[in-house]
Coordinates of C-alpha atoms in Angstrom, one line a residue:
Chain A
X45 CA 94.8 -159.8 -75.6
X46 CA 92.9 -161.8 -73.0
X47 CA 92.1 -165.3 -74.3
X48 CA 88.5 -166.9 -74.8
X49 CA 88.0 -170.8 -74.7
X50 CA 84.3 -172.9 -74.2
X51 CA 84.9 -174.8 -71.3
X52 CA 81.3 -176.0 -71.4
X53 CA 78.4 -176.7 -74.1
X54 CA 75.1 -178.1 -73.6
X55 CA 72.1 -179.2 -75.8
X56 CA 67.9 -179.6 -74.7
X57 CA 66.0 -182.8 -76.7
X58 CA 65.7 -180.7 -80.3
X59 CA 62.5 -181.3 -82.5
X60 CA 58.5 -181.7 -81.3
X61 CA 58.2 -181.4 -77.4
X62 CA 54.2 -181.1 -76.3
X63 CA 54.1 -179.9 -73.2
X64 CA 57.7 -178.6 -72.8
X65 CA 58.2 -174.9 -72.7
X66 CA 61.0 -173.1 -74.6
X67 CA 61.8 -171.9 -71.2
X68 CA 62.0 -175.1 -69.9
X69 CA 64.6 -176.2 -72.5
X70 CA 66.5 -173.6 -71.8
X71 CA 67.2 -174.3 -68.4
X72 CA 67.6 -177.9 -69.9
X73 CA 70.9 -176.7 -71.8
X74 CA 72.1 -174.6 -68.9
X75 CA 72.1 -176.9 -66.9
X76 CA 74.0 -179.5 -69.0
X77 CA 76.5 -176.7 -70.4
X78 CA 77.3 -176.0 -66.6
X79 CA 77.6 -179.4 -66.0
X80 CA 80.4 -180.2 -68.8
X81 CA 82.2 -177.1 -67.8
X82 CA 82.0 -178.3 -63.8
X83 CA 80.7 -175.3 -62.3
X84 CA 77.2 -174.3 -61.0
X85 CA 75.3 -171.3 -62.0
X86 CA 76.5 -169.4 -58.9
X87 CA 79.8 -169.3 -60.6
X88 CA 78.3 -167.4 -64.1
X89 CA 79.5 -163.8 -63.8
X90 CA 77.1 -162.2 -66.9
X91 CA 74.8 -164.2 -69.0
X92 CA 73.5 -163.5 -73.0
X93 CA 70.5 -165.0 -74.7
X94 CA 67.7 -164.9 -77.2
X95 CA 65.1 -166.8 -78.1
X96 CA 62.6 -165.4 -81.3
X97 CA 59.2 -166.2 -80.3
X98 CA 59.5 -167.9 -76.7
X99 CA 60.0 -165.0 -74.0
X100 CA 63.0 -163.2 -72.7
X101 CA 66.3 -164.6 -72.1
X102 CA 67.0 -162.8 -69.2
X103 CA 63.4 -164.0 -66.9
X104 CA 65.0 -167.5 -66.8
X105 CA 67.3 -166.0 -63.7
X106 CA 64.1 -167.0 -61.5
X107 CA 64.5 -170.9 -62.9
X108 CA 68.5 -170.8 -62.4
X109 CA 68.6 -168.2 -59.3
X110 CA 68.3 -164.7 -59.1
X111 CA 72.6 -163.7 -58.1
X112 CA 71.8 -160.6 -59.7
X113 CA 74.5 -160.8 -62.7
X114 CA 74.0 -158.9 -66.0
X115 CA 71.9 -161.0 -68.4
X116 CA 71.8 -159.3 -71.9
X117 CA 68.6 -160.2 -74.1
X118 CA 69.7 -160.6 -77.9
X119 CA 67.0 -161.0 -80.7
X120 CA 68.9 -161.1 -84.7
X121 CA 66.8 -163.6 -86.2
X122 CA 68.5 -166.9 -87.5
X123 CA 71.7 -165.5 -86.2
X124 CA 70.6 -165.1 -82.4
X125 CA 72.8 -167.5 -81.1
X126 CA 76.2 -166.5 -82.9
X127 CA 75.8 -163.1 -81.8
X128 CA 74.9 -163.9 -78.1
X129 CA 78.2 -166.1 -78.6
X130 CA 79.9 -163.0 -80.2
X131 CA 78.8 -160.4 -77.2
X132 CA 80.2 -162.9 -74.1
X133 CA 83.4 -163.7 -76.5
X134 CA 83.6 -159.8 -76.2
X135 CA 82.9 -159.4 -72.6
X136 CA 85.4 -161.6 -71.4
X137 CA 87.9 -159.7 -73.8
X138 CA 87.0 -156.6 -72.2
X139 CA 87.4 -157.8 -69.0
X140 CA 84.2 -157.1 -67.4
X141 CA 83.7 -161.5 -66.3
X142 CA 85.7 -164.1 -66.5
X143 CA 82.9 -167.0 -66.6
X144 CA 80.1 -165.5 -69.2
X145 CA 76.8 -168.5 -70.1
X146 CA 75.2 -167.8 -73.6
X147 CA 72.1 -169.4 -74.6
X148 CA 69.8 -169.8 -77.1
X149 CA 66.2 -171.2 -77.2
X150 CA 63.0 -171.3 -79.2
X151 CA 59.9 -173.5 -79.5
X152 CA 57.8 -172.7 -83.2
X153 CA 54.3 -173.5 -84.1
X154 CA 54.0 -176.1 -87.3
X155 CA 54.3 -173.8 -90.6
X156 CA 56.2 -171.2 -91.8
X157 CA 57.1 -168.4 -90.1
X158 CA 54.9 -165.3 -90.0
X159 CA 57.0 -162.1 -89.7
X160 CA 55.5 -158.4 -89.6
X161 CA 56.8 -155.7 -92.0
X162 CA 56.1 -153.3 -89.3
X163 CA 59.5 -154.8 -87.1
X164 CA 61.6 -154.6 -90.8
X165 CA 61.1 -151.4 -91.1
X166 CA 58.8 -152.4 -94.3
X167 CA 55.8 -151.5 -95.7
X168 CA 52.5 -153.3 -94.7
X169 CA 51.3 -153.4 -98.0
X170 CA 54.1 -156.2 -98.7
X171 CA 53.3 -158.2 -95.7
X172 CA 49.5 -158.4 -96.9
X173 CA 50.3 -159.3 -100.7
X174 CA 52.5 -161.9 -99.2
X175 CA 55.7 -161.2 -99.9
X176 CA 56.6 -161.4 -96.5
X177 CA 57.9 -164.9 -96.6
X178 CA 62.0 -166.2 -95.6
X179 CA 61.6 -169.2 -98.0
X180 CA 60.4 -166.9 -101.4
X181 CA 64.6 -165.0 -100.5
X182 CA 66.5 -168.7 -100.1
X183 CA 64.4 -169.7 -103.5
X184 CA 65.1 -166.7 -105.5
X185 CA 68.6 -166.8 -104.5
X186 CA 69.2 -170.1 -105.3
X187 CA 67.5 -169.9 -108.7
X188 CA 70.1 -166.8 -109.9
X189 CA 73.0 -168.6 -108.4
X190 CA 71.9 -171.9 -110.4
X191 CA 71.7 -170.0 -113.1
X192 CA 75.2 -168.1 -113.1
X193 CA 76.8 -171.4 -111.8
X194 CA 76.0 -174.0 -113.0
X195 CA 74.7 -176.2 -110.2
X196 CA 71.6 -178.4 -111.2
X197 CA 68.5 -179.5 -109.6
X198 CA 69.8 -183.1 -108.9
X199 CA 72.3 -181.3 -106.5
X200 CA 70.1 -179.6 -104.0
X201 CA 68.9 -183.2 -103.6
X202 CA 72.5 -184.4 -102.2
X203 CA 72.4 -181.9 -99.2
X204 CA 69.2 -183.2 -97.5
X205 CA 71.0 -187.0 -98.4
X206 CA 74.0 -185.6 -96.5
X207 CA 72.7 -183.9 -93.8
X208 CA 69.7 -186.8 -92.7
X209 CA 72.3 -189.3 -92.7
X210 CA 74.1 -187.5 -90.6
X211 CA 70.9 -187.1 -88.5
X212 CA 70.5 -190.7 -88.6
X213 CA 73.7 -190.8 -86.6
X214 CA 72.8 -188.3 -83.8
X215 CA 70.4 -189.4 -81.2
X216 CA 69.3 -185.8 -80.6
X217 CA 68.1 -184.9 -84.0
X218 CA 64.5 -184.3 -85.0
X219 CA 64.7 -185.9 -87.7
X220 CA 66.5 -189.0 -87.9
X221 CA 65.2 -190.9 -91.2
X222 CA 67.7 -191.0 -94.3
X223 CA 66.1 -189.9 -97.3
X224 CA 67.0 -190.2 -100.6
X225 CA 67.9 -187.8 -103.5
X226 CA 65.1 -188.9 -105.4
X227 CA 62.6 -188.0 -102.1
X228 CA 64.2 -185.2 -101.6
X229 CA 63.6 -184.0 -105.2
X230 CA 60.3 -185.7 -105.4
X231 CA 58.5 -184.1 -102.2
X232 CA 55.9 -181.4 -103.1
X233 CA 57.6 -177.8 -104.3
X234 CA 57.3 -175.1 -101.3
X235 CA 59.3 -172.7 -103.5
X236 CA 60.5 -172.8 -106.4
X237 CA 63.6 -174.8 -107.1
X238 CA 63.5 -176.0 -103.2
X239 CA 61.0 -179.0 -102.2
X240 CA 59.8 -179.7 -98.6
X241 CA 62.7 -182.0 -98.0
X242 CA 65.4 -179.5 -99.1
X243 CA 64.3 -176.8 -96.6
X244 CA 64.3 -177.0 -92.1
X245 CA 61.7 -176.8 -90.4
X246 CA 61.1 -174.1 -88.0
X247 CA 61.5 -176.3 -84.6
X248 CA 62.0 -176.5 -80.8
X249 CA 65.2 -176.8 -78.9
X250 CA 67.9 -175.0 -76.4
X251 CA 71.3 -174.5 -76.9
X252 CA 73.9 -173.3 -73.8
X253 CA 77.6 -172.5 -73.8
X254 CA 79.8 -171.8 -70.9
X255 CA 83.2 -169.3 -71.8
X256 CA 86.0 -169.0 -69.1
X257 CA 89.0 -166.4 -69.7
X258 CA 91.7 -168.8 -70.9
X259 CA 94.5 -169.6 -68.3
X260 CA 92.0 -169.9 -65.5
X261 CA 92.0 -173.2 -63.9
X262 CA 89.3 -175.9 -65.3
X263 CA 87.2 -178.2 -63.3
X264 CA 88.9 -181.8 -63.6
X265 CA 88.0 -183.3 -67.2
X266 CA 87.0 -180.2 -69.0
X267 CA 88.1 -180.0 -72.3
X268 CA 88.8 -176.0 -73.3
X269 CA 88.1 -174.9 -77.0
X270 CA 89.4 -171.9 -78.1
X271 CA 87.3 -169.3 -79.5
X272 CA 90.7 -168.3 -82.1
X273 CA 87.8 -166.1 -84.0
X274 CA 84.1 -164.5 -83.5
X275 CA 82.7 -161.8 -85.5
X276 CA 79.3 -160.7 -86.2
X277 CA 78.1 -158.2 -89.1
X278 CA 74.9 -156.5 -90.7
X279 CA 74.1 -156.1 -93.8
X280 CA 75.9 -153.5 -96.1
X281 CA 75.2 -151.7 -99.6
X282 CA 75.9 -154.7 -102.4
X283 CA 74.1 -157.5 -100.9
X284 CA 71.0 -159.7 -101.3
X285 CA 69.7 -160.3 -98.3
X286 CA 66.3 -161.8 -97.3
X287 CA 63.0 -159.1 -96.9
X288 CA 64.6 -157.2 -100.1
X289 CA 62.0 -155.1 -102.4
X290 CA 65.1 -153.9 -104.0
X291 CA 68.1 -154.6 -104.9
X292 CA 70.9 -152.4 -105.9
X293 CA 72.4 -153.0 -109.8
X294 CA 75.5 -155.1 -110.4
X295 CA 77.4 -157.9 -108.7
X296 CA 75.9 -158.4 -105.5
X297 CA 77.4 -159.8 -102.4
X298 CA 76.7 -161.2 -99.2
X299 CA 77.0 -160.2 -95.3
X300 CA 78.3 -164.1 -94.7
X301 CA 81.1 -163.2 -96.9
X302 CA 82.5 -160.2 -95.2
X303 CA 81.7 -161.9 -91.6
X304 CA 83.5 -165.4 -92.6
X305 CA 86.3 -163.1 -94.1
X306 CA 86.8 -160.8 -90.3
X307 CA 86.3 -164.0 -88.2
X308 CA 89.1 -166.0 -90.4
X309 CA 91.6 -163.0 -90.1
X310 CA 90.7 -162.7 -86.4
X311 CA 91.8 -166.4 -85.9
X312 CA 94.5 -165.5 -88.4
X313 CA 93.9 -168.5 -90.4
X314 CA 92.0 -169.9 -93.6
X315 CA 89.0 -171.7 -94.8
X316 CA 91.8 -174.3 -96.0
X317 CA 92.9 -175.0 -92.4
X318 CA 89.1 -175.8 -91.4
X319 CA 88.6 -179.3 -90.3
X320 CA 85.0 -179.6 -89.9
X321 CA 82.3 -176.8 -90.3
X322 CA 78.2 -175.6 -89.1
X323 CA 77.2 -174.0 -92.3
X324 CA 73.9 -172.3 -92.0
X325 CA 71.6 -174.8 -93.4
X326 CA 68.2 -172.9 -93.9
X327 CA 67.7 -174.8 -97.0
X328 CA 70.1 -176.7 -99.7
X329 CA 70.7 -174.2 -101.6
X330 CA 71.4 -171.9 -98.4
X331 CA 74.5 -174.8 -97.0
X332 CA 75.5 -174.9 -101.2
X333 CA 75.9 -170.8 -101.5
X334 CA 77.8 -170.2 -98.4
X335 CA 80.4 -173.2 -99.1
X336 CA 81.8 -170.5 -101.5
X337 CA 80.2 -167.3 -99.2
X338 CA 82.5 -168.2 -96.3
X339 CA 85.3 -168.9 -98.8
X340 CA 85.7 -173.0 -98.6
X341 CA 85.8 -173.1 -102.6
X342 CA 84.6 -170.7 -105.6
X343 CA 81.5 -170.0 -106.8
X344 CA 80.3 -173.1 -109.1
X345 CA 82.6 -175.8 -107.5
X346 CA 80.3 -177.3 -105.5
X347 CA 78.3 -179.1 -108.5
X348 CA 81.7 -181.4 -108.8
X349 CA 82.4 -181.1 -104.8
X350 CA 79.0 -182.6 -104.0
X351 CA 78.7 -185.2 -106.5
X352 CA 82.0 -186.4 -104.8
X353 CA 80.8 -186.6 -101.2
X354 CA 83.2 -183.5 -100.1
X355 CA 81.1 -182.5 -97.4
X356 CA 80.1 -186.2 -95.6
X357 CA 81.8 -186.7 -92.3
X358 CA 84.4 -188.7 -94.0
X359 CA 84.9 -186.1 -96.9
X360 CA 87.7 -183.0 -97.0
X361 CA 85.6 -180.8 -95.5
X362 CA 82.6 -182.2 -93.5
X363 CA 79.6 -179.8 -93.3
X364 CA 76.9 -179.8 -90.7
X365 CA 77.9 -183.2 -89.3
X366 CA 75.1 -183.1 -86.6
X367 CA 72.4 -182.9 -89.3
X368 CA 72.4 -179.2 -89.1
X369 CA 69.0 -177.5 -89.1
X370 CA 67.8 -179.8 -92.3
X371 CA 67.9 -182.6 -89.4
X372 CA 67.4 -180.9 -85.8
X373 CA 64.8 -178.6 -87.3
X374 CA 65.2 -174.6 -86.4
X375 CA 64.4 -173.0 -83.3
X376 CA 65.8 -169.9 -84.3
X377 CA 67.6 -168.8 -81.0
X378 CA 69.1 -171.8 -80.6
X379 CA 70.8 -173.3 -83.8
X380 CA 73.3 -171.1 -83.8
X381 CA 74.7 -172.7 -80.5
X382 CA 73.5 -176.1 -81.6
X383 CA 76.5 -175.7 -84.2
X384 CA 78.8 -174.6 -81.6
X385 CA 77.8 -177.5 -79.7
X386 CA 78.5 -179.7 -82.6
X387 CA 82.3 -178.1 -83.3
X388 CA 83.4 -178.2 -79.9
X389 CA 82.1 -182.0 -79.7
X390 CA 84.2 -183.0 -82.8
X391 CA 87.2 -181.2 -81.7
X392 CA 87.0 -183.1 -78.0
X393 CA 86.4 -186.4 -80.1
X394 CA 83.3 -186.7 -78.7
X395 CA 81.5 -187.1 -81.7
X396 CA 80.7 -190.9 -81.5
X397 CA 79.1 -192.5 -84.4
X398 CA 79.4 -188.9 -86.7
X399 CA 83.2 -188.4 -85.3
X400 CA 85.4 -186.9 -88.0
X401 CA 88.0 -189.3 -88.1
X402 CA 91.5 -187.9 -88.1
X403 CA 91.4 -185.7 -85.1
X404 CA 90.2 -182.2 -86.3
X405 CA 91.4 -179.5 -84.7
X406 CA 90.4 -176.4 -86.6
X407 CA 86.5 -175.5 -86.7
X408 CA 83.9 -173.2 -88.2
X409 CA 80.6 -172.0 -87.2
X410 CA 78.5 -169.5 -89.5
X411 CA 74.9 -168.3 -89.1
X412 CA 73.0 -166.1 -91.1
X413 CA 69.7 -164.5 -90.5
X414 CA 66.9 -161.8 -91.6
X415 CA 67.3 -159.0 -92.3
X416 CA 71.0 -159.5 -93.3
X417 CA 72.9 -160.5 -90.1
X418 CA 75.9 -162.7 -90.2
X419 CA 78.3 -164.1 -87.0
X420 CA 81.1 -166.4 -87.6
X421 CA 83.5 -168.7 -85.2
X422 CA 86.6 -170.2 -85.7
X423 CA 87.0 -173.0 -82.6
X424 CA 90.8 -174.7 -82.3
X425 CA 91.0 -177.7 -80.1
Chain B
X196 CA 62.1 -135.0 -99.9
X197 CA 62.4 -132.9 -103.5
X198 CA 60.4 -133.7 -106.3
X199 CA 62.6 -134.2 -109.4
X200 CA 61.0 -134.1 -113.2
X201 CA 59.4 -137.6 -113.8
X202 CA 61.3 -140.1 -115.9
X203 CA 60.1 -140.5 -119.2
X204 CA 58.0 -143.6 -118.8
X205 CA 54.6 -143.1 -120.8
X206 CA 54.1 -146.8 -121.2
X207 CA 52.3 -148.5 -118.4
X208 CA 52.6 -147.9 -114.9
X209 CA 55.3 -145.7 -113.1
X210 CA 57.3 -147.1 -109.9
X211 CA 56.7 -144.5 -107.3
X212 CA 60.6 -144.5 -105.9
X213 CA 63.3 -142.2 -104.9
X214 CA 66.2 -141.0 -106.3
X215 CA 69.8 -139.8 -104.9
X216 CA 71.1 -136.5 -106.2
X217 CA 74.3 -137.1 -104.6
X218 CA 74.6 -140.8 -106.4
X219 CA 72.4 -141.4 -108.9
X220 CA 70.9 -144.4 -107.8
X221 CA 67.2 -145.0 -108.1
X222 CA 65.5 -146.8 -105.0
X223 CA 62.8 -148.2 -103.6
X224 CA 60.2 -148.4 -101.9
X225 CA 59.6 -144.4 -100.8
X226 CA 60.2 -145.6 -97.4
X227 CA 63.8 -145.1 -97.3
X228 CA 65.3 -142.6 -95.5
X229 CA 68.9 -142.1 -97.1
X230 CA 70.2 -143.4 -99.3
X231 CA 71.5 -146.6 -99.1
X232 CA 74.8 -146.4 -101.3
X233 CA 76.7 -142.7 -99.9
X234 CA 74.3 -142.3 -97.0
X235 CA 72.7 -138.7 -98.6
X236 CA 69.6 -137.8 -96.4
X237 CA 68.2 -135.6 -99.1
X238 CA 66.4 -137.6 -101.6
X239 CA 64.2 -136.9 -104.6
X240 CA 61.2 -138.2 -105.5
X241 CA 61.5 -140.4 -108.5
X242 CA 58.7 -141.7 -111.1
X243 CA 60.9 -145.3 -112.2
X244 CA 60.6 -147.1 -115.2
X245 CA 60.1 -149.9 -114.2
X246 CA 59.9 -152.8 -117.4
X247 CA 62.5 -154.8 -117.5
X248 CA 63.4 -158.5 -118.0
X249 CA 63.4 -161.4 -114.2
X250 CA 66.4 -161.3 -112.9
X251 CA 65.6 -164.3 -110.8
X252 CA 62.0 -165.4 -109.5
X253 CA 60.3 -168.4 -107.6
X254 CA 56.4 -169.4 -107.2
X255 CA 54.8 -169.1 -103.8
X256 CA 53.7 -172.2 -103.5
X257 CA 51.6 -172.3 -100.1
X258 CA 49.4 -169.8 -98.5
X259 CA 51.4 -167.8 -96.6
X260 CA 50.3 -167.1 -92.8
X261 CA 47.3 -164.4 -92.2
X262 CA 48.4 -162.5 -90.3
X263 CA 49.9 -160.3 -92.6
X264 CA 49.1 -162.3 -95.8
X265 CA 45.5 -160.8 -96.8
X266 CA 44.5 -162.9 -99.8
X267 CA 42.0 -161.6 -101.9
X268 CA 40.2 -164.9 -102.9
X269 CA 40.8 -168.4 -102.5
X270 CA 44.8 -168.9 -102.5
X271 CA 46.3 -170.0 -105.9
X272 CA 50.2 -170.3 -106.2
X273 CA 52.1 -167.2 -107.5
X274 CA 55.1 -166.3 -109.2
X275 CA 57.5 -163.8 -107.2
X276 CA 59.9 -162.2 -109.2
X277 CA 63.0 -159.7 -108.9
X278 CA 62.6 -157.6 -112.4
X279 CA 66.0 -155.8 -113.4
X280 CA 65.0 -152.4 -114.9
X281 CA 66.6 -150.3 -117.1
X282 CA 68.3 -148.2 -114.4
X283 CA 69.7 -151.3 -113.8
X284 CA 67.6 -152.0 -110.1
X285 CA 66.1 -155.2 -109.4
X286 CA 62.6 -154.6 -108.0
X287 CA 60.4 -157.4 -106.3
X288 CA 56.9 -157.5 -107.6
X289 CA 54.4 -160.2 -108.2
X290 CA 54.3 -161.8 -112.0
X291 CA 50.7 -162.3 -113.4
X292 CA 49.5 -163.5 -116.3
X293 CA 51.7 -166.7 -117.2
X294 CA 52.2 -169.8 -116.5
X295 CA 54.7 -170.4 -113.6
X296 CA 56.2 -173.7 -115.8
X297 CA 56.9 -170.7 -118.3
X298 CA 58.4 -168.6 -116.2
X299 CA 62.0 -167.9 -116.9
X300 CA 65.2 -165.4 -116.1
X301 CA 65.8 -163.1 -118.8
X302 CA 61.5 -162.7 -119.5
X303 CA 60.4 -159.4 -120.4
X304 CA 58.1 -158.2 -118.3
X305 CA 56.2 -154.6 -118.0
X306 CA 54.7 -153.1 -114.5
X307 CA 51.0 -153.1 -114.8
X308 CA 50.5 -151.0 -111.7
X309 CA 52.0 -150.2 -108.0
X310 CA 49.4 -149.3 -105.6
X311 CA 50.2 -151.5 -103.1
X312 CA 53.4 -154.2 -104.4
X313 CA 54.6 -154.0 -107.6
X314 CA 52.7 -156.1 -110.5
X315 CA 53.8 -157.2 -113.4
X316 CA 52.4 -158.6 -116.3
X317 CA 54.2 -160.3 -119.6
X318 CA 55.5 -157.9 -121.8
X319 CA 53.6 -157.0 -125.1
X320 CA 54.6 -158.1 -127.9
X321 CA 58.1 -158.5 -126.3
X322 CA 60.6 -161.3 -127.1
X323 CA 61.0 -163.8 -124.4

């Protein structure tokens, strides 16, 4: 089976840009994705991208030059970016281009976002009563998995305390100022259990990644990551997912579990052999509930795992070591590269002052998004 | 879409959902299609019962954005709550009528009405 690696990543300025389009960023990351991977956009054989809210992918040929290759538009809400990542991965296996570019941009007004019921499939009627709102799913989910697992307030307060120190440590974060516990759990309630400070903020950024077929020859100094696993999923029958007026009766799963289950029997590996993982960081309680979603421990264990720093860069399993989207905000077509970015950087040791020490080689990506989409890598240095 | 005998709710209001003949399972809203458990494209209509006790909940705590939120009044936080009904569903509705600090999972609560979201109100008489 033809072999995939990243032989390139690159990331835009993430977080509050006036004047600076999304488009603009895009070409930003492009250009320094094509850069680490030494090759110029003349050399990009097909092209995938989304970006939520700031144009089509695809238009940015007449900012990078018009060669006339295939350039594939793709639009799954939070999970954008891993399933661009997921259709060059599968490109390159099939053959059809040996040099794929997949990017991943967005620039968001200030608030929350506004989605239409109309492009769900929904009924207006929910939109207008206001039930039409992504934070309302990650609050009510985290409140019935509190309550069947035992994980207290006081630990949706360690996340954020995590994830802005880590922040603090990456000069292209939005935000880059440590907070607390007690901040986080003091700043004003947006929805109930989760505070300001324990959700991201939607954001601006750009995120580009170059994939070569493995065994062709690299430009001198390029690193190759291998893509060992990359799987995207919808939603099926048994799940909560976000933009639910139902939900069906008994023990209810999760798309991230089924994806994080494919992608790790792609790579034909564990979640134990993961050295350092992007965990889809919507929210605290979002990074806490797919720990044990994607299989890294069971369902309750992260009340002891957290209280003993298991997920800080120097802990057993260091989560979100850029900041994740608690820190670089979320532009929704772009995080899920971001975290790509962010793996292949720790596995090249290039992470600087948030470097997992002890040479990781094994990685993990996950992003999830409305209305129940899931894609999941596994990366091997 | 076939219209079964309505379930035998007299209390209250009546969730206007959809059944499977094939499965059993009650669904909502009536906008689905087929249903989403064995995939059967032939499905009944279905007059729910919808009481039940919160299965989880949270309180909207900012006004969400207009467009699509149409708020009647000035906006006041509200309670959002996933109810879990005797046919053993969870339906989303809004929660009226209490204090969100006395909100709680396991509340009984009883649908009020459903013309446009479901809305529920404390249960009468009910233990909490």
């Amino acid at each position: 089976m033809t072999g995939v690696d990243i032989i390139g990543v690159g990331l835009s300025r993430f977080g509050r840009q006036p004047g600076v389009s999304g488009r603009a960023m895009a070409v930003d990351s492009i250009v320094a994705a094509l850069a680490d991977a030494g090759l110029e956009w003349k050399d990009v054989q097909a092209a995938y991208g989304g970006s939520d809210s700031s144009g089509l992918a695809d238009t940015l040929v007449s900012d990078l030059g018009m060669t006339g290759i295939p350039f594939t538009n793709v639009k799954n809400g939070c999970a954008t970016g891993g399933s661009a990542l997921v259709a060059g991965y599968n490109a390159i296996r099939a053959g059809s281009a040996d040099t794929v570019l997949v990017v991943g941009f967005d620039k968001h007004p200030r608030g929350s976002f506004d989605p239409m019921p109309m492009d769900w499939g929904l009924p207006e009627e929910i939109g207008h009563a206001g039930l039409m709102v992504t934070t309302q799913f990650f609050a009510a989910k985290i409140q019935r998995y509190m309550y069947d697992h035992g994980i207290s307030t006081g630990t949706l307060g360690l996340v954020p305390e995590k994830s802005s120190y880590n922040g603090s440590l990456n000069p292209n974060a939005w935000r880059r100022d440590r907070l607390t516990p007690a901040q986080v759990l003091s700043s004003a309630m947006v929805s109930d259990p989760l505070t300001q400070y324990m959700f991201c903020s939607p954001g601006e950024g750009a995120a580009a990644v170059v994939l070569s077929r493995r065994g062709r020859s690299q430009a001198q100094g390029v690193i190759p990551v291998h893509v060992a696993g990359a799987v995207s999923s919808s939603r099926t029958y048994g799940t909560f997912e976000v933009f639910s007026p139902w939900l069906p009766p008994g023990d209810l799963s999760s798309v991230s579990t089924r994806t994080a289950g494919k992608a790790f029997e792609m790579a034909g590996i564990g979640p134990g052999d993961v050295q350092v993982a992007q965990l889809q960081d919507t929210d605290s309680g979002a990074e806490i509930m797919h720990m044990a979603e994607c299989g890294f421990c069971e369902d309750g264990d992260q009340e002891k795992l957290l209280a003993e720093r298991h997920t800080w860069i120097n802990g057993k399993l260091p989560v979100n070591t850029d900041g994740g989207c608690l820190a670089n905000g979320e532009p929704i077509g772009a995080s899920g590269l971001r975290q790509i970015h962010e793996i292949v950087t720790q596995l090249r040791g290039r992470g600087g002052a948030r470097q997992v020490p002890g040479n990781p080689r094994v990685g993990f990506t996950h992003v999830y998004g409305a209305p129940g989409v899931s894609a999941c890598t596994v990366l091997e240095a | 879409m076939t219209a079964a005998p309505e379930k035998n709710r007299t209390d209250g209001a009546v969730l206007p959902a959809l059944r499977c003949p094939a499965c059993t399972l009650v669904i909502y809203p009536r906008t689905a299609s087929i249903c989403p458990r064995c995939s059967m494209k032939e499905l009944e209509t279905y007059g729910a019962a919808a009481d039940g006790r919160i299965w989880t909940y949270t309180v909207q705590r900012f006004p969400p954005k207009s467009p699509p939120y149409s708020p009647a009044g000035e906006f006041a936080p509200f309670v959002v709550a996933y109810v879990e009904t005797g046919d053993g569903i969870r339906i989303e509705g809004i929660l009226s009528g209490v204090d969100a600090a006395n909100v709680h999972i396991g509340m009984e609560v009883s649908l009020e009405s459903c013309t446009d979201v479901p809305r529920y109100v404390p249960a009468r008489g009910g233990t909490s």
